[in-house]
Short mmCIF file of C-alpha atoms and ligand atoms in Angstrom, two decimals:
data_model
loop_
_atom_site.label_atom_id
_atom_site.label_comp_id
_atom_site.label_asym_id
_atom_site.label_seq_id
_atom_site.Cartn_x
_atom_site.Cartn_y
_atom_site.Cartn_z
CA UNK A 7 0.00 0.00 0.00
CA UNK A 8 1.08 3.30 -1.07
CA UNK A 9 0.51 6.44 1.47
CA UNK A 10 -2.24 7.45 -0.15
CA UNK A 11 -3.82 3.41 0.07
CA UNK A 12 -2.85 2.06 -3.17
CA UNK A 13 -1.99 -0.81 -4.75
CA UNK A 14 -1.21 0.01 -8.48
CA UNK A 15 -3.80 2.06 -9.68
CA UNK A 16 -6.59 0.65 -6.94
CA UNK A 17 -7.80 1.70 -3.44
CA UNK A 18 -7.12 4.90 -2.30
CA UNK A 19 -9.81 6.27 0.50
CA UNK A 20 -12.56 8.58 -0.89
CA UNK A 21 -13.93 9.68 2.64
CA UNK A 22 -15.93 12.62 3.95
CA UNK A 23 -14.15 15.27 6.04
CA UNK A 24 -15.73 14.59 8.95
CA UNK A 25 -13.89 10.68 9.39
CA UNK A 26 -10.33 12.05 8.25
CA UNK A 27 -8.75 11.89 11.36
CA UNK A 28 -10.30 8.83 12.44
CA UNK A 29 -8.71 7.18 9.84
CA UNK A 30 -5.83 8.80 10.55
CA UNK A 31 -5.91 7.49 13.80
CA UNK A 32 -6.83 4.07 12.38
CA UNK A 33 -3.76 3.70 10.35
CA UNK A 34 -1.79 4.46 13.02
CA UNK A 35 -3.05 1.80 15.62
CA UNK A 36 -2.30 -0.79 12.59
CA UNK A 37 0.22 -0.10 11.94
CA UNK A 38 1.86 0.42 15.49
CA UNK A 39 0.32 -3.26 16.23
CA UNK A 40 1.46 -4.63 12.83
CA UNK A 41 5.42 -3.55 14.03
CA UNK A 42 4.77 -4.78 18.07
CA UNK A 43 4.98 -8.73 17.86
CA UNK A 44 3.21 -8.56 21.20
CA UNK A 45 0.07 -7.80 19.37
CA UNK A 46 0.22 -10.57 16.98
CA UNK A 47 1.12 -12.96 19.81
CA UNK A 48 -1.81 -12.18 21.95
CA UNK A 49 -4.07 -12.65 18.03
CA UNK A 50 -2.85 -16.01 17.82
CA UNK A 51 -3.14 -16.97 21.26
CA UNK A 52 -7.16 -15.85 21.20
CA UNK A 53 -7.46 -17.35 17.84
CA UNK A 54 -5.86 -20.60 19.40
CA UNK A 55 -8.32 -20.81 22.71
CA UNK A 56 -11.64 -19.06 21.64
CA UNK A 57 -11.43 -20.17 17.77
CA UNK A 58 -9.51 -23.10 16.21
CA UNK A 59 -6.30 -21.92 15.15
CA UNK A 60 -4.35 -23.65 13.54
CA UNK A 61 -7.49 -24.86 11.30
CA UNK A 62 -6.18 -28.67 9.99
CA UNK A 63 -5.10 -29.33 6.16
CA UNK A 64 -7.15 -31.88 5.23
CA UNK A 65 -5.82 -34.47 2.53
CA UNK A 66 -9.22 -35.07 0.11
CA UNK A 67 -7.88 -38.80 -0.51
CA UNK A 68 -10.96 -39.77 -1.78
CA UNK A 69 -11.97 -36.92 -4.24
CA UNK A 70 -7.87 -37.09 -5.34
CA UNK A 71 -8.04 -41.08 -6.14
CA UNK A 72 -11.93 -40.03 -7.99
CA UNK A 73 -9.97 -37.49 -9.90
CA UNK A 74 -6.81 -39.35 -10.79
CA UNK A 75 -4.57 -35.73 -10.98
CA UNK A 76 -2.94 -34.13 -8.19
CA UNK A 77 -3.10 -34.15 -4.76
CA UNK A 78 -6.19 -32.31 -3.26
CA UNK A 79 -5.96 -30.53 -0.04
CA UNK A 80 -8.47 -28.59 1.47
CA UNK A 81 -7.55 -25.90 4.15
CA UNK A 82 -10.21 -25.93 6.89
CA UNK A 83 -11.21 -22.77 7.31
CA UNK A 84 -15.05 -23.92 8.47
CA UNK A 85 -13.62 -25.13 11.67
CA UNK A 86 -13.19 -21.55 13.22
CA UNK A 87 -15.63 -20.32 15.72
CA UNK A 88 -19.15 -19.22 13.89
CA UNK A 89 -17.77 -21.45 11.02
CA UNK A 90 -15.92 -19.27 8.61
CA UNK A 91 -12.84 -17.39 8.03
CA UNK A 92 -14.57 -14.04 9.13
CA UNK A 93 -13.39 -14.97 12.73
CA UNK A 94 -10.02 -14.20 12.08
CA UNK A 95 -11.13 -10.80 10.80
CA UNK A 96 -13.07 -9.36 13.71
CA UNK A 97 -11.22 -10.95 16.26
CA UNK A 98 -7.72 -9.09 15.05
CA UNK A 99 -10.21 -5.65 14.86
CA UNK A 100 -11.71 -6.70 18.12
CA UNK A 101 -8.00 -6.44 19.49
CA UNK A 102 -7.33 -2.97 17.70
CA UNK A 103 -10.69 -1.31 18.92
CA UNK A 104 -9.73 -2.63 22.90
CA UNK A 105 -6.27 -0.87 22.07
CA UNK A 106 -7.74 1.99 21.04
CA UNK A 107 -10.34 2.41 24.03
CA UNK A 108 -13.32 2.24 22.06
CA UNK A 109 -16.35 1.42 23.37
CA UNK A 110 -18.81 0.52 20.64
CA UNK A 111 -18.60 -1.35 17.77
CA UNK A 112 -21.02 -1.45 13.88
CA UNK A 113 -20.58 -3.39 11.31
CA UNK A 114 -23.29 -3.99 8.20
CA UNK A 115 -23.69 -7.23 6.91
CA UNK A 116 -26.18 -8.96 3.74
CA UNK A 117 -26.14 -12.51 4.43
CA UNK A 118 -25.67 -12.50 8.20
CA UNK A 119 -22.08 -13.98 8.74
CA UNK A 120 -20.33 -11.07 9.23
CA UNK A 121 -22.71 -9.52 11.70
CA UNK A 122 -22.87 -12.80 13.47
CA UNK A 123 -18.93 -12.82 13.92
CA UNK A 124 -19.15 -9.36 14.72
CA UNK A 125 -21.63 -9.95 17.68
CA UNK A 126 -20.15 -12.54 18.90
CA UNK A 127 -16.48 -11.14 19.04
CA UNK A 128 -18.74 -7.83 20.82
CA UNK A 129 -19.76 -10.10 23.67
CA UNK A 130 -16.46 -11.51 24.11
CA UNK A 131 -15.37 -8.01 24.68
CA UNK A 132 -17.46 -6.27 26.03
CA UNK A 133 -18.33 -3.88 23.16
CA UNK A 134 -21.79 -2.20 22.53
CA UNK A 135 -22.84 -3.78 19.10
CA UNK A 136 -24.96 -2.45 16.61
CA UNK A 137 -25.80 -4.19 13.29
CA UNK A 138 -27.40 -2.83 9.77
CA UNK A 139 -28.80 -5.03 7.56
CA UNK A 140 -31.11 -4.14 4.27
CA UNK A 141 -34.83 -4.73 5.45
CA UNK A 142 -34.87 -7.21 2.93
CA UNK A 143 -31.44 -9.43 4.47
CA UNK A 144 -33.15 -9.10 7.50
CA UNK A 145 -36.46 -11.18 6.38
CA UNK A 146 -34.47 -13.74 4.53
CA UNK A 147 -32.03 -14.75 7.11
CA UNK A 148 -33.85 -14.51 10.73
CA UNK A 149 -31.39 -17.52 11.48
CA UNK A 150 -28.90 -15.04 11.70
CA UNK A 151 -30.95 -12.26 13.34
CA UNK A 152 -31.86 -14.26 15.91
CA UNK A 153 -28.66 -15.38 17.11
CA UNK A 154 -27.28 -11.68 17.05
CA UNK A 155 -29.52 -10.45 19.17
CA UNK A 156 -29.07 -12.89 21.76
CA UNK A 157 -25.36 -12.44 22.10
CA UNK A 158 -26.64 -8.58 22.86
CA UNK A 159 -26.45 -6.49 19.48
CA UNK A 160 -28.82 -4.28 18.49
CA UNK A 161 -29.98 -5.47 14.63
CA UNK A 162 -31.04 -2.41 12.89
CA UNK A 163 -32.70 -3.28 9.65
CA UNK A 164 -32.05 -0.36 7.12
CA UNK A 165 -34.84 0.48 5.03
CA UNK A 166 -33.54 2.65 2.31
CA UNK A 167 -32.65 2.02 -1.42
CA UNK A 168 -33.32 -1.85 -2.67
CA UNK A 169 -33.01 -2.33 1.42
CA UNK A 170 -29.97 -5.08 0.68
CA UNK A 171 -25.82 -4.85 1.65
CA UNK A 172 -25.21 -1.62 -0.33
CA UNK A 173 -27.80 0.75 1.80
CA UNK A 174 -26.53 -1.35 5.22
CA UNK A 175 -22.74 0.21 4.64
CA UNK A 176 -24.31 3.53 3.58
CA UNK A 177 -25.83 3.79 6.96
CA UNK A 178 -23.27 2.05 8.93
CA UNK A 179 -21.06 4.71 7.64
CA UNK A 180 -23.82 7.34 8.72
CA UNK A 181 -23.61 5.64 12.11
CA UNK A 182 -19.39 6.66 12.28
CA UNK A 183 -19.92 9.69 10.77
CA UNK A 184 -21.85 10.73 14.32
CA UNK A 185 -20.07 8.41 16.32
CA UNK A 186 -16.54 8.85 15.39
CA UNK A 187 -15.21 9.36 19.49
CA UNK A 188 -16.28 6.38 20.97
CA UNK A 189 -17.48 3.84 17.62
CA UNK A 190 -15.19 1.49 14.99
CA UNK A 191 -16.34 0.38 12.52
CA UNK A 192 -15.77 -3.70 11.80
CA UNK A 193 -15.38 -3.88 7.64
CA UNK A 194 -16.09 -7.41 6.78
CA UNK A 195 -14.26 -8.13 3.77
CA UNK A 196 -10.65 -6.85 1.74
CA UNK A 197 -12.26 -3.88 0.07
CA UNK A 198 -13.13 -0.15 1.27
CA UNK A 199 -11.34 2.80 1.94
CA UNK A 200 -7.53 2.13 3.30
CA UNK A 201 -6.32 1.14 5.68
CA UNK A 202 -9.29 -1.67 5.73
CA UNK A 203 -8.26 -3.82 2.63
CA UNK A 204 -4.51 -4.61 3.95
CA UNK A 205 -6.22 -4.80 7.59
CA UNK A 206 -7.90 -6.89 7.19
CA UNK A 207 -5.71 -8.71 4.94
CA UNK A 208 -3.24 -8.94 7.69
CA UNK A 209 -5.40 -10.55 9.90
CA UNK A 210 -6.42 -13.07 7.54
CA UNK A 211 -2.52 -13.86 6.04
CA UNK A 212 -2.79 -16.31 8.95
CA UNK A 213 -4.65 -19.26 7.13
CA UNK A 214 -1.88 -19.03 4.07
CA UNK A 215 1.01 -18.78 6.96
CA UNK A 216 -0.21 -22.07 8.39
CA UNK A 217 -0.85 -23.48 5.22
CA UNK A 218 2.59 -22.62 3.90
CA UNK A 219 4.01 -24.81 6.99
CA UNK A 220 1.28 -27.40 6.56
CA UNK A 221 1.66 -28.81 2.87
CA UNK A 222 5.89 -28.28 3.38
CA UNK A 223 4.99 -31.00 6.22
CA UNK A 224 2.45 -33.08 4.03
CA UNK A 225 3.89 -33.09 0.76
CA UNK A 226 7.41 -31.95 0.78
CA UNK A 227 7.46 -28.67 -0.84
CA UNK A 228 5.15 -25.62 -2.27
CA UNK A 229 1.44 -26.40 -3.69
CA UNK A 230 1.07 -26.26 -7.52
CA UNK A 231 -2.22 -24.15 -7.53
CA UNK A 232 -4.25 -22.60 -4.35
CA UNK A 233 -7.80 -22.01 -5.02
CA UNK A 234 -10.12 -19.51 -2.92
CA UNK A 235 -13.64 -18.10 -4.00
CA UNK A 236 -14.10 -14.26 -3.96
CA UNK A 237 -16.51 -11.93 -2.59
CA UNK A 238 -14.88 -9.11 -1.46
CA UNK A 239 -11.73 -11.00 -1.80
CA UNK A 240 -10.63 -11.37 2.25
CA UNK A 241 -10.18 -15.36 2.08
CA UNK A 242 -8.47 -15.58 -1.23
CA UNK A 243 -6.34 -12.71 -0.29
CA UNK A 244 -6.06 -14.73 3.12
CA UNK A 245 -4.32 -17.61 1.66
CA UNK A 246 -2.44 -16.11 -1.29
CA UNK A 247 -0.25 -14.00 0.73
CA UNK A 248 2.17 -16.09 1.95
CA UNK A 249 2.63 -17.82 -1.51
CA UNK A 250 2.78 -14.92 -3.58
CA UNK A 251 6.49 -14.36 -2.88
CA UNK A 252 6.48 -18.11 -4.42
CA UNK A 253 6.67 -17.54 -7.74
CA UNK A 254 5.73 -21.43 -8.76
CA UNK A 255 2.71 -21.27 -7.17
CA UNK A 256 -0.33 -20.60 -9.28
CA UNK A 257 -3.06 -18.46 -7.38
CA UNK A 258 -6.58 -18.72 -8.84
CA UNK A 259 -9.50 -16.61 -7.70
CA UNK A 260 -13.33 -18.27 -8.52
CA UNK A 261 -15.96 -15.42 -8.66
CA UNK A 262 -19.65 -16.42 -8.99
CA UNK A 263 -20.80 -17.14 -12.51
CA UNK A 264 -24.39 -16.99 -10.85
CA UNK A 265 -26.53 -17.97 -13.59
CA UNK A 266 -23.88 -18.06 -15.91
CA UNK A 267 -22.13 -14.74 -17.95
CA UNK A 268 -24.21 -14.33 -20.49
CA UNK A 269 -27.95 -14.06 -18.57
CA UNK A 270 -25.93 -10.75 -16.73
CA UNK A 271 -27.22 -13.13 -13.43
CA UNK A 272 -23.81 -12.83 -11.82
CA UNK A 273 -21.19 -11.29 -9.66
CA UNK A 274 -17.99 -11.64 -12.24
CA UNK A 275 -15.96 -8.72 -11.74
CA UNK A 276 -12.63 -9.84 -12.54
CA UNK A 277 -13.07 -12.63 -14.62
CA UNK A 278 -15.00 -11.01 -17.20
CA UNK A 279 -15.63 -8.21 -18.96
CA UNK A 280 -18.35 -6.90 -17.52
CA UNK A 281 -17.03 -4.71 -15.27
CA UNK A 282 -15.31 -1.27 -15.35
CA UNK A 283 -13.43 1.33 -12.87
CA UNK A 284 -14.83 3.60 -10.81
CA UNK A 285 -14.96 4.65 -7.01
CA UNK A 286 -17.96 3.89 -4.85
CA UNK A 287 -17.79 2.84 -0.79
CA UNK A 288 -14.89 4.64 -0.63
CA UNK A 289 -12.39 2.99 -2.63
CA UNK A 290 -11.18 2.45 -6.53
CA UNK A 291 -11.74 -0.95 -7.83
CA UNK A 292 -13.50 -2.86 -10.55
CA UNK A 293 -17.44 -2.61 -10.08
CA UNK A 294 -20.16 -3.73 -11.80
CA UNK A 295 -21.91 -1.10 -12.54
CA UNK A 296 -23.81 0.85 -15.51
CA UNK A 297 -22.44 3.96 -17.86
CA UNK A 298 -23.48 6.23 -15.17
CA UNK A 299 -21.95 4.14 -11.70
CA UNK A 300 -25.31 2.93 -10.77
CA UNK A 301 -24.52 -0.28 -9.67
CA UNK A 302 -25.93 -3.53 -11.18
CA UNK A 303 -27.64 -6.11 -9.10
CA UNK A 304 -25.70 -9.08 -8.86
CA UNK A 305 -26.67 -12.74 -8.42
CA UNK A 306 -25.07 -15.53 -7.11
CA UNK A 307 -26.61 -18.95 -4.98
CA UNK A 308 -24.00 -18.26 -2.60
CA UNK A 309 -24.85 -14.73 -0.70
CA UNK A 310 -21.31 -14.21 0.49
CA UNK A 311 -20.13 -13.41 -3.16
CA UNK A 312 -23.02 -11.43 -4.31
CA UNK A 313 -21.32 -8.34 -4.48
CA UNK A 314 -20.73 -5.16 -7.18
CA UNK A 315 -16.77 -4.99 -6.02
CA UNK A 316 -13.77 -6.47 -5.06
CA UNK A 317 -10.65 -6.07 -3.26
CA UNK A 318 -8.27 -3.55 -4.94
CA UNK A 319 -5.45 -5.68 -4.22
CA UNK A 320 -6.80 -8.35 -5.99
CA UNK A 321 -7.77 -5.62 -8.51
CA UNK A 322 -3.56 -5.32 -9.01
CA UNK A 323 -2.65 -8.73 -8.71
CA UNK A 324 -5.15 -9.27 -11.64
CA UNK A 325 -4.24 -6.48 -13.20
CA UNK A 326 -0.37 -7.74 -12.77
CA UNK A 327 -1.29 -11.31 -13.98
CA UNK A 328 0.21 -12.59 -10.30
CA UNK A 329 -3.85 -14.07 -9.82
CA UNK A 330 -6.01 -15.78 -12.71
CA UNK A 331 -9.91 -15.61 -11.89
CA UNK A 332 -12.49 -18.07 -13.18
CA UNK A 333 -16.13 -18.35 -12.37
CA UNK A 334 -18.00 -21.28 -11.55
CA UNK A 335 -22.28 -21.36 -12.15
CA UNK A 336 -24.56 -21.87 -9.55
CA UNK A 337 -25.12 -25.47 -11.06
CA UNK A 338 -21.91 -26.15 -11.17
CA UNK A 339 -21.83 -25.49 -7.52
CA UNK A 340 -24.39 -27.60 -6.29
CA UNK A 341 -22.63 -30.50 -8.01
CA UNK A 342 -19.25 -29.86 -6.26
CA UNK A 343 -20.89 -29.35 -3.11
CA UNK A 344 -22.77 -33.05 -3.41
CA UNK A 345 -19.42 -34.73 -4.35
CA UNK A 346 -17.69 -33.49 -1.74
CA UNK A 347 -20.40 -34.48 1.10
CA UNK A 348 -20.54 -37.85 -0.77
CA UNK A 349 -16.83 -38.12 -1.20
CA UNK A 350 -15.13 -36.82 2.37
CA UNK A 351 -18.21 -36.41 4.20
CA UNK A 352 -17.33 -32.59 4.50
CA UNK A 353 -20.26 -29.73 3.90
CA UNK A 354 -18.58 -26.93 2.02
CA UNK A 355 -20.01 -23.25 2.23
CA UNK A 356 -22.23 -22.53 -1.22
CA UNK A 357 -19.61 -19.64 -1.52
CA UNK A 358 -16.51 -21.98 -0.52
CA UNK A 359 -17.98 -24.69 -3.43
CA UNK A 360 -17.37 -22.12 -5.96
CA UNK A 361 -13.26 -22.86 -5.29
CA UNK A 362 -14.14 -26.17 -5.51
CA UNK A 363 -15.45 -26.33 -8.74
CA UNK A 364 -12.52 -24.78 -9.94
CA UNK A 365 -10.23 -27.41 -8.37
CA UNK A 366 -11.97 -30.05 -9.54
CA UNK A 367 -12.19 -29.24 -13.12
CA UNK A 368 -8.23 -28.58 -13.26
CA UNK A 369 -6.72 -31.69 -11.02
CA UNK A 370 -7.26 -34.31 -13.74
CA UNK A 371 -4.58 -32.40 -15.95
CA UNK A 372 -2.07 -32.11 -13.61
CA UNK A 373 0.05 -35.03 -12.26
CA UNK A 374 -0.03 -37.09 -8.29
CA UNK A 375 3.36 -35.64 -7.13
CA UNK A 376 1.51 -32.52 -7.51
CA UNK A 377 -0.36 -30.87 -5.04
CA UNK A 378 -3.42 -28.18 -4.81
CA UNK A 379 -5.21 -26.72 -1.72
CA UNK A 380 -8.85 -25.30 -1.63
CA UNK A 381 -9.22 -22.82 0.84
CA UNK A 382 -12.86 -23.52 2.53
CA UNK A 383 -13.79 -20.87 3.40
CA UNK A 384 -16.64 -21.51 5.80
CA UNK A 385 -19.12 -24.56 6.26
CA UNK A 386 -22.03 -25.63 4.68
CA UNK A 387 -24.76 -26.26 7.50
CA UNK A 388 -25.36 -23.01 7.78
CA UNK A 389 -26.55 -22.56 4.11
CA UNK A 390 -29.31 -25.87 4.81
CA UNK A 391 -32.65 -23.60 4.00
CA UNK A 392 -30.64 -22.82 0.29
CA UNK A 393 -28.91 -25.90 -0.30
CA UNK A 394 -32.47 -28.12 0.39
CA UNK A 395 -34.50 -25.77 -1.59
CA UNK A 396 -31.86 -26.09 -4.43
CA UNK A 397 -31.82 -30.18 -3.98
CA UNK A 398 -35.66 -29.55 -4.51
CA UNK A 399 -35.74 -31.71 -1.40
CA UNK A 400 -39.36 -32.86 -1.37
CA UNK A 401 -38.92 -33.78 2.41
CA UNK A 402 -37.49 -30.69 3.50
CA UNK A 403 -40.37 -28.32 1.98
CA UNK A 404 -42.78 -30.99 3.96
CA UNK A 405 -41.16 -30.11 6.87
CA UNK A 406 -40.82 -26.63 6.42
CA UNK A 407 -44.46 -26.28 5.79
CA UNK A 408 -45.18 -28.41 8.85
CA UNK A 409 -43.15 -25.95 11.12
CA UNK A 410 -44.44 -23.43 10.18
CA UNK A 411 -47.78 -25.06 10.79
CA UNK A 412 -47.31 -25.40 14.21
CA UNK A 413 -46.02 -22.28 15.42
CA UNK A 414 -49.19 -20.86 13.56
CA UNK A 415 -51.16 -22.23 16.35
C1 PLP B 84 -18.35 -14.01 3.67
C2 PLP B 84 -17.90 -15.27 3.07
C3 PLP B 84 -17.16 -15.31 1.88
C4 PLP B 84 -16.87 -14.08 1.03
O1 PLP B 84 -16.03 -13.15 1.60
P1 PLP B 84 -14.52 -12.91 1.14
O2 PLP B 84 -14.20 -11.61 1.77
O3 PLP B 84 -14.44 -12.88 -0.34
O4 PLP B 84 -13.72 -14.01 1.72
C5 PLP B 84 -16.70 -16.53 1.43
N1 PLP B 84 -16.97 -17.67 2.09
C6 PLP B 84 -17.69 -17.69 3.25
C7 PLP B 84 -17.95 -18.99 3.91
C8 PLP B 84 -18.17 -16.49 3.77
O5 PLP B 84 -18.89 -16.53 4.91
#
């Protein structure tokens, strides 16, 4: 990052006035903690007893015999507490806002995860929590809703615009704007205005540190590919840090293909050509958006990568041909997911299936002393009321109906 927050020509911070100097500020806690080893040492030691650091490196022996190509390992990112990589996120800005003295704590969130990890690292310490969430997020995942507001934050559902992630930041960033003293705000993903993109980064270059050590252990040297989907880009850019000093590893991003390219059903940004450059949320990258910036809608199975932008690091490594990026269909993520179940008895994530897909269509061409890790990114029970409706489970709906049936009463 450059000290204006870029990487090549992505990033930056487009911010009102009023937050300058809390950024300021910002950037100067991280990067204090990122030079005191102290800091990172009390990270891993939380991550170690209240998640489950280090996650394992699981060898897929039966999906590597079924494809007959390289070695498949699959880095177990579903195993940290609330089941996804996000953990590692808000626990390293739970650590920040505690140096800081904050008090309070926002974050928005579409699907749910990230204001679930958010909560929960809240409770743990001791913040004042407050949530925003599109009206519309907030009907379709009261899983999610539920269990944040039992662990004691306040869910605010935000009722502007197409009531969905983009008008939650817009008012979580409303929220700082008159809480700057005594509020941080938790960004979910590797995108924003800087410092938040290598921030968070940082805090997730732990699954691609352990991974590094893991595989050496395993197989005897470097990976030949590393596969991670991409949202906002925090897991892939998670796992690709440590290798991309390796120059003979190959790092390939999977964005949702959604309904495929051509029905514009999607969330390609960088493996495309639907999308251009612009600035929106406070940062540069590659959006999806119309001739005049309005931003498209975007589709995807998987609401973790149903998003208009994308990290604007991975912006530069794409631009700098360091990352390839592929897309894999909504179909063609259902299938992945039931092979794996089938095959390892492991549930991926709907968005972590997307890297699978990915994985599996390349191991057949390359050859058993080889090696490739999938970076799961989160777990796949969480995503049951999707996944059964897209099975077209007829015993599922039955007992959906049925539930509902009796709480009528
Ligand atoms: C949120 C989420 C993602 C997408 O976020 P990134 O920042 O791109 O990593 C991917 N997988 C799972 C399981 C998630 O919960």
């Amino acid at each position: 990052m450059d000290k204006n927050g870029y990487f090549g020509n992505w990033g930056g911070a487009f911010i009102p006035e009023v937050l300058h100097q809390t950024f300021e500020d910002l950037k100067r806690e991280y990067i204090k903690a990122r030079q005191d080893p102290a800091f990172w040492q009390e990270y891993l030691s939380l991550m170690s007893t209240y998640s489950c650091r280090p996650t394992p490196l699981t060898h897929a022996e039966n999906l590597t015999r079924h494809f007959g190509g390289a070695q498949i390992y699959i880095k177990r990112e579903d195993l940290n507490h609330t089941g996804a990589h996000k953990a590692n996120n808000v626990i390293g800005q739970g650590l920040l806002v505690k140096r800081m003295g904050k008090k309070r704590v926002i974050a928005e969130t579409g699907a749910g995860q990230h204001g679930m990890a958010t909560a929960t690292m809240a409770a743990r310490f001791g913040f004042e929590c407050t949530i925003y969430m599109g009206e519309v997020d907030v009907q379709r995942q009261r899983p999610n809703v539920f269990w944040m507001e039992k662990m004691g934050a306040t869910v605010v559902p935000v009722k502007d615009g197409s009531r969905t992630l983009k008008d939650a930041i817009n008012e979580a960033f409303r929220d700082w704007v008159t809480n700057i003293d005594d509020t941080h705000y938790v960004f979910g993903t590797a995108c924003g205005p800087a410092p938040f993109p290598e921030m968070v980064s940082w805090f997730q270059s732990i699954i691609g540190q352990e991974a590094a050590g893991q595989i050496q252990a395993r197989h005897g040297g470097m990976p030949a590919r590393i596969y991670a989907c991409v949202g906002g880009g925090s897991n892939a850019m998670g796992i690709f840090g440590r290798f991309l000093q390796e120059p003979g590893v190959e790092l390939v991003g999977v964005e949702a293909g959604g309904k495929g390219i051509a029905s514009g059903m999607h969330a390609v940004r960088l493996g495309g050509t639907d999308a251009s450059p612009g600035v929106a949320q406070g940062y540069k990258t590659m959006f999806l958006q119309n001739e005049d910036g309005q931003m498209l809608e975007t589709h995807s199975v998987a609401a973790g990568l149903d998003y208009v932008g994308v990290s604007p690091i991975l912006a530069d490594h794409w631009e700098k041909g360091r990352v390839r990026f592929e897309s894999a269909t909504d179909d063609e993520v259902m299938e992945a997911l039931d092979l794996t179940m089938k095959m390892e008895g492991i549930i991926p994530a709907l968005e972590s299936s997307h890297a699978f897909v990915q994985a599996f269509k390349e191991a057949p061409g390359l050859s058993p002393s080889e090696a490739i890790i999938i970076n799961m990114s989160g777990r796949g029970d969480k995503d049951i009321f999707t996944i059964a409706h897209a099975f077209q489970d007829p015993s599922w709906k039955a007992f959906i109906i049925q539930k509902g049936l009796e709480y009528s009463k």
